[in-house]
Short mmCIF file of N, CA and C in Angstrom, two decimals:
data_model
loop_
_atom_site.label_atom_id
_atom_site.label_comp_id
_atom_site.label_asym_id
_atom_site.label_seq_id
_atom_site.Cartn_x
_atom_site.Cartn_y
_atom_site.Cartn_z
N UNK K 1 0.84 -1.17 0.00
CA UNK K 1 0.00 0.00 0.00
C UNK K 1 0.89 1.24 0.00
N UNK K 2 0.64 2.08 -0.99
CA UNK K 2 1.30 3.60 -0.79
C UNK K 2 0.64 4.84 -0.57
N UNK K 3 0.62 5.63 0.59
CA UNK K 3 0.21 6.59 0.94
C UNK K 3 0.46 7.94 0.06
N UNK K 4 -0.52 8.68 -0.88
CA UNK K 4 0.07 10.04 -1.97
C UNK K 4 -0.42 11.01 -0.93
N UNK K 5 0.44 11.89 -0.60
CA UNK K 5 0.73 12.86 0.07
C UNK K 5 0.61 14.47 -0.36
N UNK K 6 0.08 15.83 -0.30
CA UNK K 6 0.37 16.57 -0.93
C UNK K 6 0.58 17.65 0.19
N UNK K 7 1.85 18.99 -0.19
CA UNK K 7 1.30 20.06 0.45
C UNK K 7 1.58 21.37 -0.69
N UNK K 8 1.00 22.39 -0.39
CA UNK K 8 1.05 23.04 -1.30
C UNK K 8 1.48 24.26 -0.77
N UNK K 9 2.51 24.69 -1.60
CA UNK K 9 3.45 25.87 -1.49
C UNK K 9 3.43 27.16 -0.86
N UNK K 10 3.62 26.85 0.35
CA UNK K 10 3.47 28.27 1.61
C UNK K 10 2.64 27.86 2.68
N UNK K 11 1.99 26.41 2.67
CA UNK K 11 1.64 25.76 3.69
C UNK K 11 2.48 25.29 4.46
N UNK K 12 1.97 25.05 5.85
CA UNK K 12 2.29 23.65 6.60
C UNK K 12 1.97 22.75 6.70
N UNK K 13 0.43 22.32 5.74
CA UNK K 13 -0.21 21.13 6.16
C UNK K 13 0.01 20.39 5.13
N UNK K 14 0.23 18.87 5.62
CA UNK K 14 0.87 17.84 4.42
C UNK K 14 -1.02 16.98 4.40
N UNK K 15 -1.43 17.04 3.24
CA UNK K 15 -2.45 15.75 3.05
C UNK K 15 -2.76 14.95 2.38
N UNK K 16 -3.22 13.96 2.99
CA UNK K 16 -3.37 12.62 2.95
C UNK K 16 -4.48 12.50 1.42
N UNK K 17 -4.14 12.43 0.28
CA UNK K 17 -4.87 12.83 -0.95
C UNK K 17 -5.46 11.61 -1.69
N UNK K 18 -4.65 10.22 -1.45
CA UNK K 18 -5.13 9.18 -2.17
C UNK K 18 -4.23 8.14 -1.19
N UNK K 19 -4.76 6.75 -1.68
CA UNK K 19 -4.10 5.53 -1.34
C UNK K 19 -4.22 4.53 -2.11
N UNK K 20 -3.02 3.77 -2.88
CA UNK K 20 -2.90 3.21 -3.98
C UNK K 20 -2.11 1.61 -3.74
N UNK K 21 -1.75 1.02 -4.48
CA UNK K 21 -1.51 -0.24 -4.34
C UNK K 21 -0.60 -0.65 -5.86
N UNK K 22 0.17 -1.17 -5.48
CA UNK K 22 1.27 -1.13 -6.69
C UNK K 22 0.99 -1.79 -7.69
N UNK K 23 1.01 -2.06 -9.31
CA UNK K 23 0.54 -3.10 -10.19
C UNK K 23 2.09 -4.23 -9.96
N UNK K 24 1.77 -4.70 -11.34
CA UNK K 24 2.54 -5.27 -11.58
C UNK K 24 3.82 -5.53 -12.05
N UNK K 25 3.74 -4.04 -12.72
CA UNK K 25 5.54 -3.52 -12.70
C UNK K 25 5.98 -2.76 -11.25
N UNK K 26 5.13 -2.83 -9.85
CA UNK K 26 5.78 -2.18 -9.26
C UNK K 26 5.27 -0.76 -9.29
N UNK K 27 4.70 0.02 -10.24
CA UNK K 27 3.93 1.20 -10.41
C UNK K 27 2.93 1.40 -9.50
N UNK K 28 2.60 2.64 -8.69
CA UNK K 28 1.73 3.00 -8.13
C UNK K 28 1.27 4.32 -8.61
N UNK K 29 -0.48 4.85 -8.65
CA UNK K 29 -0.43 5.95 -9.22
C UNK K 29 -2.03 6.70 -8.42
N UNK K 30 -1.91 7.77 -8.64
CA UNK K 30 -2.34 9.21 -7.85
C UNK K 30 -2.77 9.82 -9.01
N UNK K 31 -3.82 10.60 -9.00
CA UNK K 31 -4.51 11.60 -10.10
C UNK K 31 -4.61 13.07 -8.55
N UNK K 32 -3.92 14.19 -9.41
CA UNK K 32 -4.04 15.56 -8.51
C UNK K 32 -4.09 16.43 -9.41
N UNK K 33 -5.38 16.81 -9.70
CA UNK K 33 -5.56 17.77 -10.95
C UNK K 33 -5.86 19.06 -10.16
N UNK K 34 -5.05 19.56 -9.31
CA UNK K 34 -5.28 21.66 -9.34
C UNK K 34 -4.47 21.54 -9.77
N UNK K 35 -3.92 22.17 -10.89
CA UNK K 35 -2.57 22.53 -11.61
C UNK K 35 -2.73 24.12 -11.59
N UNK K 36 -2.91 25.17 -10.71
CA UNK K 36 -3.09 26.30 -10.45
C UNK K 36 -1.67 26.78 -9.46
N UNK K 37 -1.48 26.06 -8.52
CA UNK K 37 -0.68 25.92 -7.18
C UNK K 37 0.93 25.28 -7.62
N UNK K 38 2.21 25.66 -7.03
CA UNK K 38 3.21 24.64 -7.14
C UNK K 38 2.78 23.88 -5.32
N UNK K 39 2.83 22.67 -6.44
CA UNK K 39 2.77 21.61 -4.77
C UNK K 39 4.04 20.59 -4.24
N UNK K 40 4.50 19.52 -2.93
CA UNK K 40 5.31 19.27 -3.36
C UNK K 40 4.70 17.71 -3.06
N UNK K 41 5.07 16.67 -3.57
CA UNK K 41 4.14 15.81 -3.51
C UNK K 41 5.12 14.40 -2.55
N UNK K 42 4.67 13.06 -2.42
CA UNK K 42 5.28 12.54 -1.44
C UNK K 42 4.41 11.36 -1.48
N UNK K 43 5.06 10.15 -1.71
CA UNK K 43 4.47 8.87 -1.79
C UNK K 43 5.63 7.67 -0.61
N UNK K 44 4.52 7.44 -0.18
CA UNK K 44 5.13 6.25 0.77
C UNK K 44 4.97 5.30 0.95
N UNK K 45 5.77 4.17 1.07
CA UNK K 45 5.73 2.77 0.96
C UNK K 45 5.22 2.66 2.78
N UNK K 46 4.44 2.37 3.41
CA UNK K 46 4.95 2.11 4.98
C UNK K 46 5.43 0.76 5.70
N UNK K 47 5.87 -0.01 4.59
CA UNK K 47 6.49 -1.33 4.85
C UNK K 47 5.65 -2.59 5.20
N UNK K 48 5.93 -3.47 4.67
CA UNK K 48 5.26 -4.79 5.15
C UNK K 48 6.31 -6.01 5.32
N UNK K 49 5.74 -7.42 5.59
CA UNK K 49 6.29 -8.46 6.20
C UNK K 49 7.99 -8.67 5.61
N UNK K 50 7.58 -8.08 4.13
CA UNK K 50 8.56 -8.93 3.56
C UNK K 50 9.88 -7.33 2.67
N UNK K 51 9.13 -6.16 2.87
CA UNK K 51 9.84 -4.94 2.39
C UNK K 51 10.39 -3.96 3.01
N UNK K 52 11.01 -3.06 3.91
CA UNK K 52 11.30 -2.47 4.52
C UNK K 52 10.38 -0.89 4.26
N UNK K 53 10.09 0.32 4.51
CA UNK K 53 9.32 1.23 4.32
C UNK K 53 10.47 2.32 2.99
N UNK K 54 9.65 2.72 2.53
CA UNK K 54 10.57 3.91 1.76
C UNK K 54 9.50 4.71 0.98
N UNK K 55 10.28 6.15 0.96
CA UNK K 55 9.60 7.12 0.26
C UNK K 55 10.17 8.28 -1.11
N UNK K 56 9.25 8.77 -1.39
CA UNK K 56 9.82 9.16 -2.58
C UNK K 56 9.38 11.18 -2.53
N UNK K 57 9.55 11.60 -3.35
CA UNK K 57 9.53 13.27 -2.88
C UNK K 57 9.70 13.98 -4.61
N UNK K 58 8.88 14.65 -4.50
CA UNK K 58 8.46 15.55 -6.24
C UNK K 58 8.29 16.79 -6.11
N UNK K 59 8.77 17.58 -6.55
CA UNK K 59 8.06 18.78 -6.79
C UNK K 59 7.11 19.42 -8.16
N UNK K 60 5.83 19.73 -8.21
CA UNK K 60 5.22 20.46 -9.18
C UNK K 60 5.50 21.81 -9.68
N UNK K 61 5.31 22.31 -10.50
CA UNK K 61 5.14 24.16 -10.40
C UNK K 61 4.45 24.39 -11.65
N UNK K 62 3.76 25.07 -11.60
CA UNK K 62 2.94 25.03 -13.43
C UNK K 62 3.80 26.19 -14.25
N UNK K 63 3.50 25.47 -15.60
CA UNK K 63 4.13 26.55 -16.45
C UNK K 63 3.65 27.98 -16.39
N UNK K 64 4.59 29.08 -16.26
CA UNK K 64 4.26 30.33 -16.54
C UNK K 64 3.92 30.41 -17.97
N UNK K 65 3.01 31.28 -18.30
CA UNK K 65 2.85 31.84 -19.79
C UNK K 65 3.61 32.99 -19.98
N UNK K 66 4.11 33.01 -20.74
CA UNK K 66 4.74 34.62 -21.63
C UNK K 66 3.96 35.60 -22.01
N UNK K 67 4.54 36.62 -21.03
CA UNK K 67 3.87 37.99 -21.01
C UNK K 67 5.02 39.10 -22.01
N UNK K 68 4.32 39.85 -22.49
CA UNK K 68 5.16 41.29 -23.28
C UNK K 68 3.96 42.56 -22.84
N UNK K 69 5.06 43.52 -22.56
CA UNK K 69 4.38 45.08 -22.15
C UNK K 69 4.78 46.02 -22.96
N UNK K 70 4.00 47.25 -23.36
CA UNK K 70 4.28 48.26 -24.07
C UNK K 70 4.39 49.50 -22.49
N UNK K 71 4.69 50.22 -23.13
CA UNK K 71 4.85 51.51 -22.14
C UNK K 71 5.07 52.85 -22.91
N UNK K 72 4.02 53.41 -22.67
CA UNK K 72 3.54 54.71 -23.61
C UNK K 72 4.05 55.78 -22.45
N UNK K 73 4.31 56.90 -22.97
CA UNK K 73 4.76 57.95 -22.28
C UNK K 73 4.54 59.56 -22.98
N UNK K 74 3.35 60.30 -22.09
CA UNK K 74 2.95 61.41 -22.86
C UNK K 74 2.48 62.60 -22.14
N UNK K 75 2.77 63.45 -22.23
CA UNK K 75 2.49 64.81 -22.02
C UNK K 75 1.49 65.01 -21.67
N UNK K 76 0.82 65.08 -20.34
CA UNK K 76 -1.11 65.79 -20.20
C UNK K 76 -1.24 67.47 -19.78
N UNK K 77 -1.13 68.85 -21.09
CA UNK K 77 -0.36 70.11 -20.83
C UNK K 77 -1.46 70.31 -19.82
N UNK K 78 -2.87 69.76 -19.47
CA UNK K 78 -3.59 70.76 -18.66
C UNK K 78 -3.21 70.35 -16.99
N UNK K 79 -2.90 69.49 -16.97
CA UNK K 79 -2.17 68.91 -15.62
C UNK K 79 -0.46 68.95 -15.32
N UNK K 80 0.36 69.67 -16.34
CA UNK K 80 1.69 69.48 -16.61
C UNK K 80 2.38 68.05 -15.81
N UNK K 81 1.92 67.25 -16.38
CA UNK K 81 2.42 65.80 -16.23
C UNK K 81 2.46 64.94 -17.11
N UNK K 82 3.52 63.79 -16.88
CA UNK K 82 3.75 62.56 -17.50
C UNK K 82 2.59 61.57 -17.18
N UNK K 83 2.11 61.78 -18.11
CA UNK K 83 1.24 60.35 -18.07
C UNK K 83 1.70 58.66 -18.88
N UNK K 84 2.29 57.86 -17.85
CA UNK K 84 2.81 56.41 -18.68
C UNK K 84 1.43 55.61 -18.82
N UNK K 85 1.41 55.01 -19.48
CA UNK K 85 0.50 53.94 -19.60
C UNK K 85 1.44 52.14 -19.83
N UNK K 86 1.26 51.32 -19.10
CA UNK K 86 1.85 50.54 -19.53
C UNK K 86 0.65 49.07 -19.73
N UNK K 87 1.00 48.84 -20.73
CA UNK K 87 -0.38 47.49 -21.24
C UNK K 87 0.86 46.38 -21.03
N UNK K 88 0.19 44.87 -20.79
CA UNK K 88 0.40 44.16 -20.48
C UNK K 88 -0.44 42.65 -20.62
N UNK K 89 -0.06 42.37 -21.85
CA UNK K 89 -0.36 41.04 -22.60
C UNK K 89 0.20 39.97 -22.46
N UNK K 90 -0.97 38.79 -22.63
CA UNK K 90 -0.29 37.34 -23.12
C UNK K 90 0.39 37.09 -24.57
N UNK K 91 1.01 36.01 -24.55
CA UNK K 91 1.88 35.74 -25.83
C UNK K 91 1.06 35.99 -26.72
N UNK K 92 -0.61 35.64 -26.67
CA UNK K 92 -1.73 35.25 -27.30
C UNK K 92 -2.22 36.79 -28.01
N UNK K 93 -1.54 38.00 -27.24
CA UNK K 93 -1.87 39.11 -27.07
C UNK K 93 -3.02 39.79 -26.47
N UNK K 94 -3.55 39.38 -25.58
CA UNK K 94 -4.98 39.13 -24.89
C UNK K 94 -4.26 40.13 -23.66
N UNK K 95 -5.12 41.06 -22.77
CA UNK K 95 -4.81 42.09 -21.91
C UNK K 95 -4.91 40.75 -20.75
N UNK K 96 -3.56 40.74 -19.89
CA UNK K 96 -3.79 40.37 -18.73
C UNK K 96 -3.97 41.18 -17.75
N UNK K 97 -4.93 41.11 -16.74
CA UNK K 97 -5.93 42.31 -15.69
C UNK K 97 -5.60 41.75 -14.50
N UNK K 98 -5.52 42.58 -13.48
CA UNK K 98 -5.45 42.30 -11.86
C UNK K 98 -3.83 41.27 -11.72
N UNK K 99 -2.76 42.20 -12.16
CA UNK K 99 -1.30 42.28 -12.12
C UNK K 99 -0.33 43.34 -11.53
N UNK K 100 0.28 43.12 -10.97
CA UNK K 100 0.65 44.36 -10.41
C UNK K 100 2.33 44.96 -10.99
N UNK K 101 2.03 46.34 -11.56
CA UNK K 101 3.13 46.37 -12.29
C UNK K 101 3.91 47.64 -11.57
N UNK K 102 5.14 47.45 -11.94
CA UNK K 102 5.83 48.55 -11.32
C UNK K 102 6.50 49.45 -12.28
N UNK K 103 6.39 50.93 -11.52
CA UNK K 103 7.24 51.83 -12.20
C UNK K 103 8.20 52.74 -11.90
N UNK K 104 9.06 52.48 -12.86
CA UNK K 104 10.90 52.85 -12.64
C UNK K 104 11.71 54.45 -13.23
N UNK K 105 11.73 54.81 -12.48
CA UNK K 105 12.33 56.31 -13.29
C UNK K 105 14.04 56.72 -13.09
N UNK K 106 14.60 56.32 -14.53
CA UNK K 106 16.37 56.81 -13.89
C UNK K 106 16.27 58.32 -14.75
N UNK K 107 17.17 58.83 -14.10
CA UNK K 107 18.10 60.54 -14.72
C UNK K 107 19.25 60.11 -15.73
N UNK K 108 19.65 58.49 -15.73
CA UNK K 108 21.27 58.27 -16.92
C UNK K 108 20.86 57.04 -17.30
N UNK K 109 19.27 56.54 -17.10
CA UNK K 109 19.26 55.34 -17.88
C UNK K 109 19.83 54.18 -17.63
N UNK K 110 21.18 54.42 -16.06
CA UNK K 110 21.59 53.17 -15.35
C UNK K 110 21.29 52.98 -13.98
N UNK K 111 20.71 54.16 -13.37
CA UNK K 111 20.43 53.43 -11.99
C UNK K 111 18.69 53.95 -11.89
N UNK K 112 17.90 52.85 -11.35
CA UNK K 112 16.95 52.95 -11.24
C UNK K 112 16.22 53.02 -10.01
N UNK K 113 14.78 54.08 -9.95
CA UNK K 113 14.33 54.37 -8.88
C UNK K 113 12.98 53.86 -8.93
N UNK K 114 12.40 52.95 -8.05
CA UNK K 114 10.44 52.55 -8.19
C UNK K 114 10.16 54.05 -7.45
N UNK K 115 9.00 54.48 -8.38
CA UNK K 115 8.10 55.53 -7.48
C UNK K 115 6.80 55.24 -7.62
N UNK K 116 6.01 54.18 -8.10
CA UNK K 116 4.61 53.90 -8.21
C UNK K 116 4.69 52.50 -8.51
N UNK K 117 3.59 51.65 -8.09
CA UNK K 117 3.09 50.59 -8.78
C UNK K 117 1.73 50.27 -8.85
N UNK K 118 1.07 49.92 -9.67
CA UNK K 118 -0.14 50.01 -10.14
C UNK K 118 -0.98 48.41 -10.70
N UNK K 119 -2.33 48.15 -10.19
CA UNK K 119 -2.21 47.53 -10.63
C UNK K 119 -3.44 47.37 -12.23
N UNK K 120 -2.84 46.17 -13.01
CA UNK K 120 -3.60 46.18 -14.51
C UNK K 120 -5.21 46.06 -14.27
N UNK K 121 -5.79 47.27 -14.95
CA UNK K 121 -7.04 46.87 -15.24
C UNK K 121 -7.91 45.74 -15.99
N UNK K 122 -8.77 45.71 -16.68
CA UNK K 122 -9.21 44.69 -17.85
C UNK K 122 -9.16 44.78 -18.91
N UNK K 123 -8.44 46.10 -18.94
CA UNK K 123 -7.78 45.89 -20.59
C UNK K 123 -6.04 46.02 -20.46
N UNK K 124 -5.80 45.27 -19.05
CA UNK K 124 -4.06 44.78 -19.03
C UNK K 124 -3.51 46.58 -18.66
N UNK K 125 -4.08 47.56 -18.64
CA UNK K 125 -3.56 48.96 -18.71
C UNK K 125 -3.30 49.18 -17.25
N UNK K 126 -2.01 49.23 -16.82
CA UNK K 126 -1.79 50.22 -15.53
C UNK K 126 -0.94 51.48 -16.12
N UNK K 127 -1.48 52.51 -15.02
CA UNK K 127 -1.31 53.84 -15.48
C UNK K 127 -0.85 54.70 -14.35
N UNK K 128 -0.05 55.82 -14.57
CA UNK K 128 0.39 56.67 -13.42
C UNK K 128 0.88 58.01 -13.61
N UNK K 129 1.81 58.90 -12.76
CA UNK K 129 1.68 60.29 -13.26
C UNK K 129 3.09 60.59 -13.12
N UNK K 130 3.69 61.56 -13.78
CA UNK K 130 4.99 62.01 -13.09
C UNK K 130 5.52 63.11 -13.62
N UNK K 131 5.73 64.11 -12.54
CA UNK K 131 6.10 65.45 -12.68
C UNK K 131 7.33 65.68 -14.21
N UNK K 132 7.11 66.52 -14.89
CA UNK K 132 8.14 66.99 -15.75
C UNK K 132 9.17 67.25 -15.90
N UNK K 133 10.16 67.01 -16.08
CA UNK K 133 11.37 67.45 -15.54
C UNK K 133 12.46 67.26 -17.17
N UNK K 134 13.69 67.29 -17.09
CA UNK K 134 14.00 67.40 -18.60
C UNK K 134 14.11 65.58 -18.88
N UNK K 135 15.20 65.60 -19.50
CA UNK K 135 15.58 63.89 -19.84
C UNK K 135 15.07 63.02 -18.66
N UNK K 136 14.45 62.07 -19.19
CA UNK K 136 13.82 61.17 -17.72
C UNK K 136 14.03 59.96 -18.56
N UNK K 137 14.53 58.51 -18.08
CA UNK K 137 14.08 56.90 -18.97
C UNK K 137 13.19 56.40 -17.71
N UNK K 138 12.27 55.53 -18.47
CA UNK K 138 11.17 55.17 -17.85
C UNK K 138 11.26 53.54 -17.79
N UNK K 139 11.13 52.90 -16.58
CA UNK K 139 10.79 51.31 -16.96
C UNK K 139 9.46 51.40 -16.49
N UNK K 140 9.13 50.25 -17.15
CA UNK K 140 7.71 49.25 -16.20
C UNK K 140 7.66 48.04 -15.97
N UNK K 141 7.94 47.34 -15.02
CA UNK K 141 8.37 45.89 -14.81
C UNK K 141 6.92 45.15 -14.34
N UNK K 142 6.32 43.79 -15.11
CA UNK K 142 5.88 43.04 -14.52
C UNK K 142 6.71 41.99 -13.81
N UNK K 143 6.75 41.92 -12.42
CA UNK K 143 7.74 41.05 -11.93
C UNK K 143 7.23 39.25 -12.08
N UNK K 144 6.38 39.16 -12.80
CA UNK K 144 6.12 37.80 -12.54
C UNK K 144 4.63 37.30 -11.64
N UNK K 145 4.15 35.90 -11.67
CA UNK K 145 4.04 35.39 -10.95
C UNK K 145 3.80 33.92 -11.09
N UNK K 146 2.79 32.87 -10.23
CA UNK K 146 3.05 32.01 -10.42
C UNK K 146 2.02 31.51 -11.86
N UNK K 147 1.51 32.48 -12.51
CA UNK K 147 0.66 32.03 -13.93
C UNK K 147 1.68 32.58 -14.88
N UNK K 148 1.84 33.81 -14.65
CA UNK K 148 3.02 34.30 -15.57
C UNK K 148 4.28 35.00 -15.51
N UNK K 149 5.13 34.90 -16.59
CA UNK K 149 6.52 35.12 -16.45
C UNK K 149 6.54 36.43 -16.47
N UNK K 150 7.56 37.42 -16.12
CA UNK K 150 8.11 38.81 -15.88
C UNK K 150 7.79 39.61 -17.17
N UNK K 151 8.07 40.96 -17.60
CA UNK K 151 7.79 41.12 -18.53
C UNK K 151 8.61 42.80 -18.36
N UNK K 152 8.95 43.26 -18.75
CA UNK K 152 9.15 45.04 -19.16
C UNK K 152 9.37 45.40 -20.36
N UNK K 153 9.17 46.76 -20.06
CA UNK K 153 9.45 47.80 -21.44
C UNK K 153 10.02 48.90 -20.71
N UNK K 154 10.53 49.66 -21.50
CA UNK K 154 11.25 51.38 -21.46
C UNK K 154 11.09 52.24 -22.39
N UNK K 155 11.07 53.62 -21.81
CA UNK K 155 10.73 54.67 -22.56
C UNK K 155 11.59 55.78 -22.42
N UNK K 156 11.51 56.64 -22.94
CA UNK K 156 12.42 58.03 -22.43
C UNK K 156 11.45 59.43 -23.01
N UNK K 157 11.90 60.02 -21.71
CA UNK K 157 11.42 61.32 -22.38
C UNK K 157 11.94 62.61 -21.92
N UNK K 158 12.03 63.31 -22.85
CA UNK K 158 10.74 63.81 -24.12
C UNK K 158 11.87 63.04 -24.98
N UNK K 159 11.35 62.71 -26.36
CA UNK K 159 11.85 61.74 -27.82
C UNK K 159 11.90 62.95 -28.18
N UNK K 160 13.10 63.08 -28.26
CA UNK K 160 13.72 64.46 -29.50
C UNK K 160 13.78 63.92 -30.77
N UNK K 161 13.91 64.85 -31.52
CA UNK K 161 13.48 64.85 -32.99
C UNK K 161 14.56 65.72 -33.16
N UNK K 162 14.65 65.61 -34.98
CA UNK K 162 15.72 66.05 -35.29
C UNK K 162 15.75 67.62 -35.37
N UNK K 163 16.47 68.18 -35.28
CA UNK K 163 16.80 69.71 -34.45
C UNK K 163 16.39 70.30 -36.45
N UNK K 164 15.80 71.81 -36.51
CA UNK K 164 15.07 72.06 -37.83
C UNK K 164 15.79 73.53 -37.45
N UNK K 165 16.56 73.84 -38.07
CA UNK K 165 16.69 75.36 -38.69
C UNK K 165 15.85 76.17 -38.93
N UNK K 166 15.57 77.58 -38.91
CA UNK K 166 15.03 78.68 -39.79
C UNK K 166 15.84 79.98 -39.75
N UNK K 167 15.89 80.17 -41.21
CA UNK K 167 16.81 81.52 -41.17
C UNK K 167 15.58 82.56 -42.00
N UNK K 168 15.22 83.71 -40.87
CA UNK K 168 14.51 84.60 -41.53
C UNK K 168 15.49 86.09 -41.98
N UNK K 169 15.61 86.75 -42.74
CA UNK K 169 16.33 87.70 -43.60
C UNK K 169 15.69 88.63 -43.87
N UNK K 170 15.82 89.87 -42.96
CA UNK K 170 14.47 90.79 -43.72
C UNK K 170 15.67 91.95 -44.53
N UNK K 171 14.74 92.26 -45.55
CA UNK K 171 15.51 93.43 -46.39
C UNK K 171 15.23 94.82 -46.74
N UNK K 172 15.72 95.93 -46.44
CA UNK K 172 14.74 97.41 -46.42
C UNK K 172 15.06 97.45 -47.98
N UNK K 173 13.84 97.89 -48.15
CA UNK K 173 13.27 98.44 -49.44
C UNK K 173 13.03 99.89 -49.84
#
């Protein structure tokens, strides 16, 4: 007889989920369908007349899906602020909602500061504000979790454009 065991990740409680009986190759088997949770799982022999006891030890974790983010960055003149928007999709490109994303502001583009985090609405959009100031780079990090993988983008602002001449010449007549 083998005892299938489960606990699931950030618990303390180990339980008692099934009890199975070996075939004929020696195989024993367990059906544990939440695949939502990483669990860690645990099957035990508890010994009889003729076998000594032994156990065995697994870990689960479900696949993350692949996430990609955009991060928009724009001028609102009646509020003089940065308004970012950062969206946040599946591979599938579908808005993932109720995520919590963070946002990063450096002055040289190498050291970075969090001053907000926000989390995605239902169309994947978290959004936030930030005072004006000259050259700014912007991140937005989804850090992950246990459905999906990490994700960022960067921005900078203001996007200069290429610098335009005018030479005006006036002439008395």
């Amino acid at each position: 007889r083998i005892w299938f065991r489960y606990t699931i990740e950030g618990s303390l409680a180990t339980v008692l989920f099934a009890v199975g009986y070996t075939d004929l190759n020696g195989y024993a088997y367990a059906i544990y369908d939440d695949k939502s949770t990483p669990v860690w799982f645990d099957a035990v022999f508890v010994g009889d007349d003729q076998c000594d006891w032994s156990y065995a030890h697994a870990e689960w974790r479900p696949a993350r899906a692949s996430t990609y983010m955009t991060l928009e960055v724009r001028y609102d003149s009646t509020r003089n602020l940065l308004v970012l928007n950062a969206d946040l999709y599946n591979a599938a490109g579908f808005p993932v909602p109720n995520r919590t994303v963070h946002f990063l502001v450096s002055r040289d583009g190498n050291s970075w500061t969090g001053f907000d985090s926000r989390t995605t609405n239902t169309f994947g959009r978290a959004s936030t504000t930030y005072q004006v100031e000259s050259r700014l780079y912007f991140r937005a990090e989804f850090r992950g979790d246990s459905t999906y993988s990490p994700s960022s983008a960067s921005a900078v602002w203001p996007v200069f454009r290429a610098r335009t001449n005018i030479n005006l010449n006036a002439a008395v007549v």
